[in-house]
mmCIF file of N, CA and C in Angstrom:
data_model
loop_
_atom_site.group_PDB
_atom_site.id
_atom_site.type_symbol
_atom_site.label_atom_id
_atom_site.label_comp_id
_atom_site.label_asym_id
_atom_site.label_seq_id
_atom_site.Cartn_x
_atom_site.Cartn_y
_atom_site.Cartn_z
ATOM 1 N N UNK A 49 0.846 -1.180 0.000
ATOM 2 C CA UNK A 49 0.000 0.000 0.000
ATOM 3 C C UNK A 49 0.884 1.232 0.000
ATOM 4 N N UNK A 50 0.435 2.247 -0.873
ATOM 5 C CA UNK A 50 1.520 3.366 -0.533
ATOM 6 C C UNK A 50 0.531 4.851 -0.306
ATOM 7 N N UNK A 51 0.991 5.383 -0.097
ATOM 8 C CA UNK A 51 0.665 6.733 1.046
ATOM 9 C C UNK A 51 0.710 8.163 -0.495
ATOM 10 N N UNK A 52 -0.098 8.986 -0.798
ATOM 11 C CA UNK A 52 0.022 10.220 -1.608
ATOM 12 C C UNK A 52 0.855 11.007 -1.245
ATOM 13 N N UNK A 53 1.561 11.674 -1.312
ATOM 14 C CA UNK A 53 2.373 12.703 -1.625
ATOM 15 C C UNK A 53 1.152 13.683 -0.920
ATOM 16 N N UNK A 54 1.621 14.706 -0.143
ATOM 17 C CA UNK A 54 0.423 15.584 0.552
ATOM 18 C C UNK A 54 0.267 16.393 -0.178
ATOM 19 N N UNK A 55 -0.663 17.278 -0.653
ATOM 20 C CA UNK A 55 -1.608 18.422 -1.499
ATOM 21 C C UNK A 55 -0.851 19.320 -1.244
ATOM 22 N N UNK A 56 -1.247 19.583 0.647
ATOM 23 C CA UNK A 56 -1.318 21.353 1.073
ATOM 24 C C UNK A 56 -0.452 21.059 2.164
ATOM 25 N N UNK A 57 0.251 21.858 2.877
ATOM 26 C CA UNK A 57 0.754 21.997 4.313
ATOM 27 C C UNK A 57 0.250 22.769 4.886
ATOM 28 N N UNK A 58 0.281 22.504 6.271
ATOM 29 C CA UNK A 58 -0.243 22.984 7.298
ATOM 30 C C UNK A 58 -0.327 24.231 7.416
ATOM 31 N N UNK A 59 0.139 25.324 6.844
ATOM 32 C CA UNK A 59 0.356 26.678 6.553
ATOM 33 C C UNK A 59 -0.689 27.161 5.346
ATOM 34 N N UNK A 60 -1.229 25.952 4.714
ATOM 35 C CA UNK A 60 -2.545 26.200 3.647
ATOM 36 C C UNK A 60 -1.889 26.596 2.435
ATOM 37 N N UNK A 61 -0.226 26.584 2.046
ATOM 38 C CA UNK A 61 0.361 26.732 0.656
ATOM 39 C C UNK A 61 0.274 24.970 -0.015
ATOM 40 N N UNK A 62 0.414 25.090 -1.423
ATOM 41 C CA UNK A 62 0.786 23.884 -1.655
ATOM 42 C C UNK A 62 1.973 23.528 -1.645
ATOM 43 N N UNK A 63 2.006 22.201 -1.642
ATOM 44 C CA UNK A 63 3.489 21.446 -1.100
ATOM 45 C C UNK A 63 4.116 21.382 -2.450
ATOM 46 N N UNK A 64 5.273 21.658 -2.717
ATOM 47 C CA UNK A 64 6.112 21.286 -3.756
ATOM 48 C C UNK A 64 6.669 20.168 -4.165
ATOM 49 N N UNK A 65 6.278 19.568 -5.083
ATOM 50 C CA UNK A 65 6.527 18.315 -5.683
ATOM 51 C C UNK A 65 8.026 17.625 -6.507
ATOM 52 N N UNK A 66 9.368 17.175 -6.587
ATOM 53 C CA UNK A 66 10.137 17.788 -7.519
ATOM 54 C C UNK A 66 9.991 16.186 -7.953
ATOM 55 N N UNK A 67 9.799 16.074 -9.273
ATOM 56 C CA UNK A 67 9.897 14.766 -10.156
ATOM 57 C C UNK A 67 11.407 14.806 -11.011
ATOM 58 N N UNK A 68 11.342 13.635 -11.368
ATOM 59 C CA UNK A 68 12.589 13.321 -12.476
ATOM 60 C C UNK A 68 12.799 12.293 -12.725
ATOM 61 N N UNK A 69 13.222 11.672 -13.743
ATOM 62 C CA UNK A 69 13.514 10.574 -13.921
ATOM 63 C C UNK A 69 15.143 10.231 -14.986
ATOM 64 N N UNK A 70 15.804 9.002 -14.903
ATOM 65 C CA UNK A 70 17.024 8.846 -14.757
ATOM 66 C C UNK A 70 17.271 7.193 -15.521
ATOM 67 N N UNK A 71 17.508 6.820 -16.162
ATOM 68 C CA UNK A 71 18.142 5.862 -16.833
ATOM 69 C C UNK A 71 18.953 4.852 -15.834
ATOM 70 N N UNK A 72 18.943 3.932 -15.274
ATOM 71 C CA UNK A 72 20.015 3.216 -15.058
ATOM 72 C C UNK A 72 20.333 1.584 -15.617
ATOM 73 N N UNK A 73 21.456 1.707 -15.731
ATOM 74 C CA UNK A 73 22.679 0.458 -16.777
ATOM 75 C C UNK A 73 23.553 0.390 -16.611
ATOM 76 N N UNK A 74 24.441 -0.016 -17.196
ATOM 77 C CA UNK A 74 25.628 -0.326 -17.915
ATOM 78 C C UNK A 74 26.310 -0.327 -19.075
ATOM 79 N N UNK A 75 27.297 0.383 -19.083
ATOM 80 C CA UNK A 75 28.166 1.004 -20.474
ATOM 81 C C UNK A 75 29.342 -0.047 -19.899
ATOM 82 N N UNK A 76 29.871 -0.461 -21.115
ATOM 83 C CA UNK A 76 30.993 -1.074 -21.423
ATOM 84 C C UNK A 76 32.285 -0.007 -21.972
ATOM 85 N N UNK A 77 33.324 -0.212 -20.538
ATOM 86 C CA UNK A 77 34.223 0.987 -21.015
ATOM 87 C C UNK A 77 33.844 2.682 -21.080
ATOM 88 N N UNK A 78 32.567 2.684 -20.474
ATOM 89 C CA UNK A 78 32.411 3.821 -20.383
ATOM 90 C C UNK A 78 32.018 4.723 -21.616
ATOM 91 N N UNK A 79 31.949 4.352 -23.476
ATOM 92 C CA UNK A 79 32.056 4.537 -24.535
ATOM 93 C C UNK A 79 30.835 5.324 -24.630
ATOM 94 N N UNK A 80 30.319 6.219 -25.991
ATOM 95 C CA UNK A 80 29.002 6.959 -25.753
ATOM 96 C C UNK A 80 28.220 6.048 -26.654
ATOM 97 N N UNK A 81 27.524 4.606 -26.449
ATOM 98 C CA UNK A 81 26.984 4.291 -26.955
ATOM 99 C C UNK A 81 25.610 4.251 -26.125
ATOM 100 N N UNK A 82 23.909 3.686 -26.316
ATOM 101 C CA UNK A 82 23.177 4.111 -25.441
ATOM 102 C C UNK A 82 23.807 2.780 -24.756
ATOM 103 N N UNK A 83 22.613 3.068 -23.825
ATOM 104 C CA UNK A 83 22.765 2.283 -22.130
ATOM 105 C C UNK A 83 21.908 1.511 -21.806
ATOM 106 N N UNK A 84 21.942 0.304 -21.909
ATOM 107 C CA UNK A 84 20.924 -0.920 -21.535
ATOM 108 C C UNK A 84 20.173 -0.700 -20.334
ATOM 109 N N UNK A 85 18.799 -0.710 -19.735
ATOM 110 C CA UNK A 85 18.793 -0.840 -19.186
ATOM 111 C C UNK A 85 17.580 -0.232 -18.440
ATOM 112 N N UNK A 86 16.924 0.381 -17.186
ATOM 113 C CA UNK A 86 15.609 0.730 -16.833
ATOM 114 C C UNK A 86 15.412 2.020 -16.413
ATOM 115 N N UNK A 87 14.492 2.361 -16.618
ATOM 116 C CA UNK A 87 14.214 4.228 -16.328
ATOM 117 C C UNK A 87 13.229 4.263 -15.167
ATOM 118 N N UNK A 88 13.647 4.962 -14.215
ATOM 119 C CA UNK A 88 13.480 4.931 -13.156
ATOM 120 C C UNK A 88 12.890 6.357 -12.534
ATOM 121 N N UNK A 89 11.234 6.662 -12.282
ATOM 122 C CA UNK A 89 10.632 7.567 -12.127
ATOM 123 C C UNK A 89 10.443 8.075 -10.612
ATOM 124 N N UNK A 90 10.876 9.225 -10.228
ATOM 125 C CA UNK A 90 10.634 9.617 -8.721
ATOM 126 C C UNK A 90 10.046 10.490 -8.685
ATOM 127 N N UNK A 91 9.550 11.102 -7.557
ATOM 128 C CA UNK A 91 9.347 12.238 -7.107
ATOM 129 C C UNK A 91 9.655 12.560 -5.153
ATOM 130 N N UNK A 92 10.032 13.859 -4.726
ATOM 131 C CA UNK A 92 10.108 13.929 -3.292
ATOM 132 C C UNK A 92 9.566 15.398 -3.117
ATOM 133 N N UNK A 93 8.514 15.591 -1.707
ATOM 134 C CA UNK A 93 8.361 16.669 -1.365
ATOM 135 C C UNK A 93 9.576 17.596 -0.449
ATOM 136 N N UNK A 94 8.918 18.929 -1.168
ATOM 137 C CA UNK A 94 9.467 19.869 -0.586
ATOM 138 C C UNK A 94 9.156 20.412 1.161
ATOM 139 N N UNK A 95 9.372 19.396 2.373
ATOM 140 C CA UNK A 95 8.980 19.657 3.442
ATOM 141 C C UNK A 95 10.068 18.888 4.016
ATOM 142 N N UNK A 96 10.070 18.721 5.686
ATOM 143 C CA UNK A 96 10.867 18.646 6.477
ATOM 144 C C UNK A 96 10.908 16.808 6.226
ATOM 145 N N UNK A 97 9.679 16.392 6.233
ATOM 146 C CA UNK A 97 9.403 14.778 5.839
ATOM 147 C C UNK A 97 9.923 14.303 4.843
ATOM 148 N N UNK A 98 10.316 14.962 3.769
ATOM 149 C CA UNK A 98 10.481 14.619 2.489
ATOM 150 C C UNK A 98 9.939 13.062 2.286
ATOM 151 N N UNK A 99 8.626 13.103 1.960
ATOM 152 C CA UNK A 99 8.006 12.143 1.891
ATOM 153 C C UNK A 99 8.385 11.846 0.136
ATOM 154 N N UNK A 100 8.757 10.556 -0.258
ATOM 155 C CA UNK A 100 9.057 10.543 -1.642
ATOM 156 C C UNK A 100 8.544 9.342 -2.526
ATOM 157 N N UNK A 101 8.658 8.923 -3.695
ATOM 158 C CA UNK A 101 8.539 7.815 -4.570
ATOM 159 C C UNK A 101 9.108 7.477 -5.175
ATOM 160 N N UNK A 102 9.617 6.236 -5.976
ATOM 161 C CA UNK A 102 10.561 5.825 -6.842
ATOM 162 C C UNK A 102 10.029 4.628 -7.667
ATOM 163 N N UNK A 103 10.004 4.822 -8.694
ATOM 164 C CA UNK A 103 9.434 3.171 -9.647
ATOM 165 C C UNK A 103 10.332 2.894 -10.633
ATOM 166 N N UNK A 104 10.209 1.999 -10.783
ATOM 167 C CA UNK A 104 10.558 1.686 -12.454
ATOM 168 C C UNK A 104 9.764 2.006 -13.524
ATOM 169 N N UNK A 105 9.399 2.057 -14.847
ATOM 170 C CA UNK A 105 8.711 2.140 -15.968
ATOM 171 C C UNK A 105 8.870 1.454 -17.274
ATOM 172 N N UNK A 106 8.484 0.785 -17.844
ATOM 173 C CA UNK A 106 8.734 0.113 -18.708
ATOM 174 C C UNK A 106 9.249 1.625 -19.600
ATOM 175 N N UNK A 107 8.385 2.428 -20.431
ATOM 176 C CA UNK A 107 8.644 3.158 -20.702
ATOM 177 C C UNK A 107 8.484 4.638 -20.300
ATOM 178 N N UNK A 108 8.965 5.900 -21.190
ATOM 179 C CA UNK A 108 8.303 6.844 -20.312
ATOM 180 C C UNK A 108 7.856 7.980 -21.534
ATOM 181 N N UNK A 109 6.691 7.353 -22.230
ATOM 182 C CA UNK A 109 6.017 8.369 -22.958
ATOM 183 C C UNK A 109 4.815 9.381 -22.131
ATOM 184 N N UNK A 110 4.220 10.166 -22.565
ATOM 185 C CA UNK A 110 3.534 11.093 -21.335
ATOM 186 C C UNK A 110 2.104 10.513 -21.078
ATOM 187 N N UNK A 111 1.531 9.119 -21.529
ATOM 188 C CA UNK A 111 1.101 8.593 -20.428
ATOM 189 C C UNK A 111 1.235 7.977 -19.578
ATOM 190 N N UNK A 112 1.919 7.463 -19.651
ATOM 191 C CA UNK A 112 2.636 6.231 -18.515
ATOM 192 C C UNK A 112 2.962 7.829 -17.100
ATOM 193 N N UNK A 113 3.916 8.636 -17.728
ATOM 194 C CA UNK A 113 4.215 9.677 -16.620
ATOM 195 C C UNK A 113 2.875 10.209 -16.283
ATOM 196 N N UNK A 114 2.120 10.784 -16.832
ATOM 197 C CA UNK A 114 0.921 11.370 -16.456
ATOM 198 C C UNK A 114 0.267 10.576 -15.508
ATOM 199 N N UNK A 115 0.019 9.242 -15.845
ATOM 200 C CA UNK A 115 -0.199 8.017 -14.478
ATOM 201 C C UNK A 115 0.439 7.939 -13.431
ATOM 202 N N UNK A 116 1.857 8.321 -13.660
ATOM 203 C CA UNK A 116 2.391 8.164 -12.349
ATOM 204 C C UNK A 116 2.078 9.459 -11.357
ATOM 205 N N UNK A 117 2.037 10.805 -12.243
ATOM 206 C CA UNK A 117 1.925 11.628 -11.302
ATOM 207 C C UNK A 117 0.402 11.583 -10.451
ATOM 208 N N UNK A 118 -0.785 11.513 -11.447
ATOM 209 C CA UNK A 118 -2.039 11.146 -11.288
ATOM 210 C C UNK A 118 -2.039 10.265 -10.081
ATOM 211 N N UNK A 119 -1.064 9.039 -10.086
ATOM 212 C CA UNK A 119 -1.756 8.156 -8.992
ATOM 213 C C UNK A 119 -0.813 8.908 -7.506
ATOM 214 N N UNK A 120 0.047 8.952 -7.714
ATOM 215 C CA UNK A 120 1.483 9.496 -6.442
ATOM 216 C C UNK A 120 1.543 10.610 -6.132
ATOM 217 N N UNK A 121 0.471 11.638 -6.523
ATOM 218 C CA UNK A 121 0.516 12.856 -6.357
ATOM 219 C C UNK A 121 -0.797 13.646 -6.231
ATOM 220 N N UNK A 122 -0.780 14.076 -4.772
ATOM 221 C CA UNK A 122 -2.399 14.576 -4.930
ATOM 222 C C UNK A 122 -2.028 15.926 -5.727
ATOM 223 N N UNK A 123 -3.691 16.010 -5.559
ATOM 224 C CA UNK A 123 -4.073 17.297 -6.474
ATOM 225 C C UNK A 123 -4.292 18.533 -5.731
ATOM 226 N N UNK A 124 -3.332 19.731 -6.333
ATOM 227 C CA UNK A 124 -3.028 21.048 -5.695
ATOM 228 C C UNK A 124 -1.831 20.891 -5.372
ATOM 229 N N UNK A 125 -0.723 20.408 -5.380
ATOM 230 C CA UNK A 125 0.463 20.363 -5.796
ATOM 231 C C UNK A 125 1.237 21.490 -6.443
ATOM 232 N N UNK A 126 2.218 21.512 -6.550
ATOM 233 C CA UNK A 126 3.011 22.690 -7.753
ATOM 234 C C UNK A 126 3.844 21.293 -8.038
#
């Protein structure tokens, strides 16, 4: 079971949300070829809790992300 990301803080501003997501693999030799491997979607609030999330994604076209924020992120957010 996992827990939303909070809306508002206690002060009645909304809570700041920071997302990103990040590739991780393995390069052989370090060379610039791409990178095998899984993309990995987070987000953490901007509060003392830093309450946060982290998944994997098969892919990351803007529905799959739009789902993630939709489900992990309430609404009234920045």
């Amino acid at each position: 079971m996992f827990k939303l990301v909070r809306g508002v803080g206690s002060d009645g501003q909304p809570i700041v949300v920071e997302i990103d997501e990040s590739k991780f693999g393995k390069r052989k030799y370090n060379k610039g070829k791409r990178v095998d491997g899984v993309w990995v979607v987070g987000g953490v609030e901007r509060t003392p809790e830093r309450k946060m999330f982290l998944l994997t994604v098969p892919n990351r076209n803007q529905n799959t992300l739009k789902l993630i924020i939709d489900t992990f992120v309430k609404d009234g957010n920045i």
